[in-house]
Amino acid sequence: MRGGHHNIRPKRSRPHHWNSLKGLDSPNGRVQSYEGPQRRPQLVSAESSESPPGHPSPASSGAVDGAFHILALSGGGYRGLYTARILADLENHVGEPLARRFDLLTGTSIGGILALALALEIPTAKMVRLFETHGEEIFRRRFALFGVLRATYTQDRLRELLQAEDLFGQQRLTAVRHRVLVPSINYSSGQPVVFKTAHHPDFCRDQQHRLVDIALATSAAPGYFPRHVFDHNQYVDGGLFANAPGLLALHEAQCFLGQSREALRLVAIGTMSSKFTVDPRANRSGGTFDWGGWNPTVMPKRLFGLAISAQESLTHFQLTHRLKAGHYFHIDQDLTDERARAVALDKADAAAREVLLGAAGESSKAWLGNPEFRALLQHRALRPDAS
């Protein structure tokens, strides 16, 4: 729609509490395989309108209008301020907690933190203020040598902020009011995990996890933050396999919540992530210096940047094929060269704030000016326990 996006079409040929879940996005503990470039809205032609065997019918988990709305929030470090500002604008538009307009929330890294806040019905404007005010404290560099011996940043300040009583405090996943998925990677087992609410009978192992632990697990970006340890396991950023978690949510809605593709509406919000590319003049040998130059701390960050950029492109590409026009909306902006120099995953200074908040305001205005998108926001999600 706006911000340099293009349509890609397939080639022809209320507040209450419930339990929760642990583990991967399939009951047998394995991630289901799914099959990605550009940014822009669309959603799906149904291959089958029937519910998967053994799973609830659409009527058991959808809203009265028969639609099932998904909100998917990408990771991106401090660039998540762009996402938070858009969420605040949308929430201001609907005049109530934004989560009440969506049947399933998902987010990765900073997007996961925002998804958990939405699920608790914490005002999104509060999350904007948190990252505006404390961003530079979260991304305060330690002594340069520690970039070799340990991560560039510590999660201590982020933990303190999230543990505030008016945010997550010591609450567990049972406290959230809406269905939510948050991906991470269990580095101890080498397996991707998706922390989930108990919106399916097979999901019963996550309800006692603290929200702070889930938030720190999904946002432990390699090279930037240390691995997060809880429940005797080490976790790293879910962006390594699902930085844009829309496909996870699509799978969840169809396979575990009994939704047909025709019922689905998916809104994905990015973080102004630029494509991660190589300088054609660079050394092509593939060694450590090729990836990181003379600074050994750069290599893991470049590899992480490449991984999340490629995964996000793949997800957007597939969603534009799986969901038909009017069912998939991708809110994001491409960075101009000037803006790209001001923002990064770990840039939290005044220039970054100005770019991110300004761009978010542009995106909000453009999308709220779209009648089709405004109509989508009129949806009223059923409570997760309603039938």
Short mmCIF file of C-alpha atoms in Angstrom, two decimals, residues 127-322:
data_model
loop_
_atom_site.label_atom_id
_atom_site.label_comp_id
_atom_site.label_asym_id
_atom_site.label_seq_id
_atom_site.Cartn_x
_atom_site.Cartn_y
_atom_site.Cartn_z
CA MET A 127 4.94 0.66 26.01
CA VAL A 128 5.81 3.53 23.68
CA ARG A 129 6.79 5.68 26.66
CA LEU A 130 8.82 2.84 28.15
CA PHE A 131 10.99 2.43 25.06
CA GLU A 132 11.19 6.17 24.40
CA THR A 133 12.33 6.88 27.94
CA HIS A 134 14.48 3.85 28.69
CA GLY A 135 15.78 2.67 25.31
CA GLU A 136 19.28 4.04 25.86
CA GLU A 137 19.41 2.34 29.26
CA ILE A 138 18.50 -1.03 27.72
CA PHE A 139 21.14 -0.63 25.01
CA ARG A 140 23.94 0.76 27.18
CA ARG A 141 27.23 -0.66 25.92
CA ARG A 142 29.61 -2.40 28.26
CA PHE A 143 33.39 -2.14 27.97
CA ALA A 144 34.32 -2.99 24.35
CA LEU A 145 36.39 -6.03 25.32
CA PHE A 146 33.21 -7.58 26.67
CA GLY A 147 31.92 -7.78 23.14
CA VAL A 148 34.44 -10.60 22.74
CA LEU A 149 34.13 -12.24 26.14
CA ARG A 150 30.41 -11.67 26.59
CA ALA A 151 27.41 -10.07 24.90
CA THR A 152 27.52 -6.36 24.09
CA TYR A 153 24.56 -5.61 26.35
CA THR A 154 23.03 -7.04 29.50
CA GLN A 155 19.31 -7.78 29.92
CA ASP A 156 19.37 -6.49 33.50
CA ARG A 157 17.73 -3.14 32.78
CA LEU A 158 15.11 -4.68 30.49
CA ARG A 159 14.32 -7.22 33.19
CA GLU A 160 13.92 -4.47 35.80
CA LEU A 161 11.57 -2.50 33.58
CA LEU A 162 9.40 -5.48 32.67
CA GLN A 163 9.20 -6.65 36.29
CA ALA A 164 7.62 -3.37 37.35
CA GLU A 165 4.26 -3.97 39.01
CA ASP A 166 2.40 -1.94 36.38
CA LEU A 167 3.89 -4.08 33.59
CA PHE A 168 4.54 -7.83 33.86
CA GLY A 169 5.57 -7.95 37.50
CA GLN A 170 5.75 -11.57 38.63
CA GLN A 171 2.69 -12.63 36.64
CA ARG A 172 2.63 -15.93 34.83
CA LEU A 173 1.16 -16.87 31.48
CA THR A 174 -2.12 -17.75 33.19
CA ALA A 175 -2.64 -14.01 33.76
CA VAL A 176 -3.03 -13.01 30.11
CA ARG A 177 -6.48 -12.29 28.74
CA HIS A 178 -6.03 -13.29 25.10
CA ARG A 179 -4.53 -16.14 23.08
CA VAL A 180 -0.85 -15.56 22.42
CA LEU A 181 2.17 -17.29 20.80
CA VAL A 182 5.78 -16.27 21.48
CA PRO A 183 8.64 -18.10 19.70
CA SER A 184 12.11 -18.71 21.08
CA ILE A 185 14.86 -21.32 20.73
CA ASN A 186 15.82 -23.72 23.48
CA TYR A 187 19.59 -23.69 22.97
CA SER A 188 20.01 -26.46 25.53
CA SER A 189 18.06 -28.88 23.35
CA GLY A 190 18.67 -27.23 19.99
CA GLN A 191 14.91 -27.02 19.38
CA PRO A 192 12.63 -24.12 18.48
CA VAL A 193 9.88 -23.56 21.01
CA VAL A 194 6.66 -21.58 20.93
CA PHE A 195 5.31 -20.46 24.29
CA LYS A 196 1.51 -20.54 24.13
CA THR A 197 -1.60 -19.99 26.12
CA ALA A 198 -3.74 -23.08 26.75
CA HIS A 199 -6.05 -22.56 23.82
CA HIS A 200 -5.97 -26.26 22.90
CA PRO A 201 -6.38 -29.38 25.10
CA ASP A 202 -2.84 -30.54 24.25
CA PHE A 203 -1.31 -27.31 25.55
CA CYS A 204 -0.66 -27.54 29.26
CA ARG A 205 3.01 -26.99 30.05
CA ASP A 206 3.58 -23.24 29.85
CA GLN A 207 1.03 -21.82 32.23
CA GLN A 208 3.47 -21.45 35.13
CA HIS A 209 6.16 -19.64 33.16
CA ARG A 210 6.63 -16.05 34.24
CA LEU A 211 5.93 -13.50 31.52
CA VAL A 212 9.30 -11.87 32.18
CA ASP A 213 11.07 -15.15 31.44
CA ILE A 214 9.16 -15.62 28.19
CA ALA A 215 9.92 -12.01 27.20
CA LEU A 216 13.65 -12.36 27.90
CA ALA A 217 13.80 -15.75 26.19
CA THR A 218 12.31 -14.48 22.94
CA SER A 219 14.53 -11.39 22.86
CA ALA A 220 17.98 -12.83 23.71
CA ALA A 221 19.54 -11.83 20.38
CA PRO A 222 22.92 -13.56 19.81
CA GLY A 223 25.83 -11.16 20.11
CA TYR A 224 23.65 -8.45 21.59
CA PHE A 225 22.28 -10.06 24.77
CA PRO A 226 23.29 -13.11 26.81
CA ARG A 227 21.24 -16.29 26.62
CA HIS A 228 18.32 -16.27 29.01
CA VAL A 229 18.30 -19.14 31.49
CA PHE A 230 15.19 -20.40 33.23
CA ASP A 231 13.65 -23.76 34.04
CA HIS A 232 17.14 -25.31 33.68
CA ASN A 233 17.36 -24.38 29.98
CA GLN A 234 19.11 -21.68 27.97
CA TYR A 235 17.07 -19.70 25.44
CA VAL A 236 17.97 -17.45 22.51
CA ASP A 237 16.01 -15.08 20.29
CA GLY A 238 13.09 -16.60 18.40
CA GLY A 239 13.97 -14.39 15.44
CA LEU A 240 16.47 -17.02 14.34
CA PHE A 241 13.58 -19.07 12.98
CA ALA A 242 10.47 -16.87 13.19
CA ASN A 243 11.35 -13.18 13.26
CA ALA A 244 8.09 -12.54 11.42
CA PRO A 245 5.78 -15.05 13.16
CA GLY A 246 2.80 -14.81 10.82
CA LEU A 247 3.24 -18.33 9.42
CA LEU A 248 3.34 -19.78 12.93
CA ALA A 249 0.05 -18.07 13.70
CA LEU A 250 -1.48 -19.22 10.42
CA HIS A 251 -0.54 -22.81 11.25
CA GLU A 252 -1.88 -22.42 14.79
CA ALA A 253 -5.23 -21.05 13.66
CA GLN A 254 -5.79 -23.80 11.10
CA CYS A 255 -4.36 -26.83 12.88
CA PHE A 256 -5.18 -26.14 16.52
CA LEU A 257 -8.08 -23.69 16.43
CA GLY A 258 -9.98 -25.23 13.53
CA GLN A 259 -10.08 -22.15 11.32
CA SER A 260 -10.48 -22.31 7.55
CA ARG A 261 -8.29 -20.07 5.42
CA GLU A 262 -11.36 -18.16 4.27
CA ALA A 263 -12.03 -17.14 7.87
CA LEU A 264 -8.54 -15.76 8.51
CA ARG A 265 -7.51 -12.11 8.52
CA LEU A 266 -3.86 -11.41 9.34
CA VAL A 267 -2.27 -8.08 10.20
CA ALA A 268 1.55 -8.15 10.30
CA ILE A 269 3.54 -5.19 11.59
CA GLY A 270 7.26 -4.99 10.82
CA THR A 271 10.08 -2.93 12.30
CA MET A 272 11.46 -1.03 9.28
CA SER A 273 14.07 -3.73 8.81
CA SER A 274 16.28 -3.15 5.78
CA LYS A 275 17.46 -6.07 3.67
CA PHE A 276 20.79 -7.43 4.87
CA THR A 277 23.16 -7.52 1.90
CA VAL A 278 26.87 -7.83 1.17
CA ASP A 279 29.22 -5.16 -0.15
CA PRO A 280 30.22 -6.45 -3.62
CA ARG A 281 33.75 -5.18 -2.98
CA ALA A 282 34.13 -7.28 0.16
CA ASN A 283 36.38 -10.29 0.53
CA ARG A 284 34.51 -13.40 -0.66
CA SER A 285 36.60 -15.98 1.15
CA GLY A 286 33.92 -16.67 3.76
CA GLY A 287 36.27 -16.55 6.73
CA THR A 288 35.78 -14.74 10.01
CA PHE A 289 37.27 -11.51 8.68
CA ASP A 290 35.03 -11.71 5.63
CA TRP A 291 31.95 -11.72 7.87
CA GLY A 292 33.14 -9.40 10.61
CA GLY A 293 36.21 -7.53 9.45
CA TRP A 294 38.83 -6.92 12.12
CA ASN A 295 36.19 -6.71 14.84
CA PRO A 296 35.29 -10.28 15.95
CA THR A 297 32.11 -9.04 17.65
CA VAL A 298 30.59 -8.06 14.30
CA MET A 299 30.33 -11.52 12.75
CA PRO A 300 27.56 -12.99 14.97
CA LYS A 301 25.54 -9.80 14.61
CA ARG A 302 25.83 -9.85 10.82
CA LEU A 303 24.82 -13.49 10.69
CA PHE A 304 21.87 -12.77 12.98
CA GLY A 305 20.86 -9.81 10.82
CA LEU A 306 21.01 -11.92 7.67
CA ALA A 307 18.95 -14.70 9.27
CA ILE A 308 16.12 -12.47 10.46
CA SER A 309 16.03 -10.48 7.21
CA ALA A 310 15.81 -13.62 5.07
CA GLN A 311 13.17 -15.22 7.29
CA GLU A 312 11.04 -12.09 7.23
CA SER A 313 11.17 -11.97 3.42
CA LEU A 314 10.26 -15.65 3.21
CA THR A 315 7.28 -15.23 5.52
CA HIS A 316 5.92 -12.21 3.67
CA PHE A 317 6.34 -13.93 0.30
CA GLN A 318 4.46 -17.00 1.48
CA LEU A 319 1.67 -15.09 3.19
CA THR A 320 0.97 -13.13 0.01
CA HIS A 321 0.45 -16.47 -1.73
CA ARG A 322 -1.50 -18.21 1.02
#
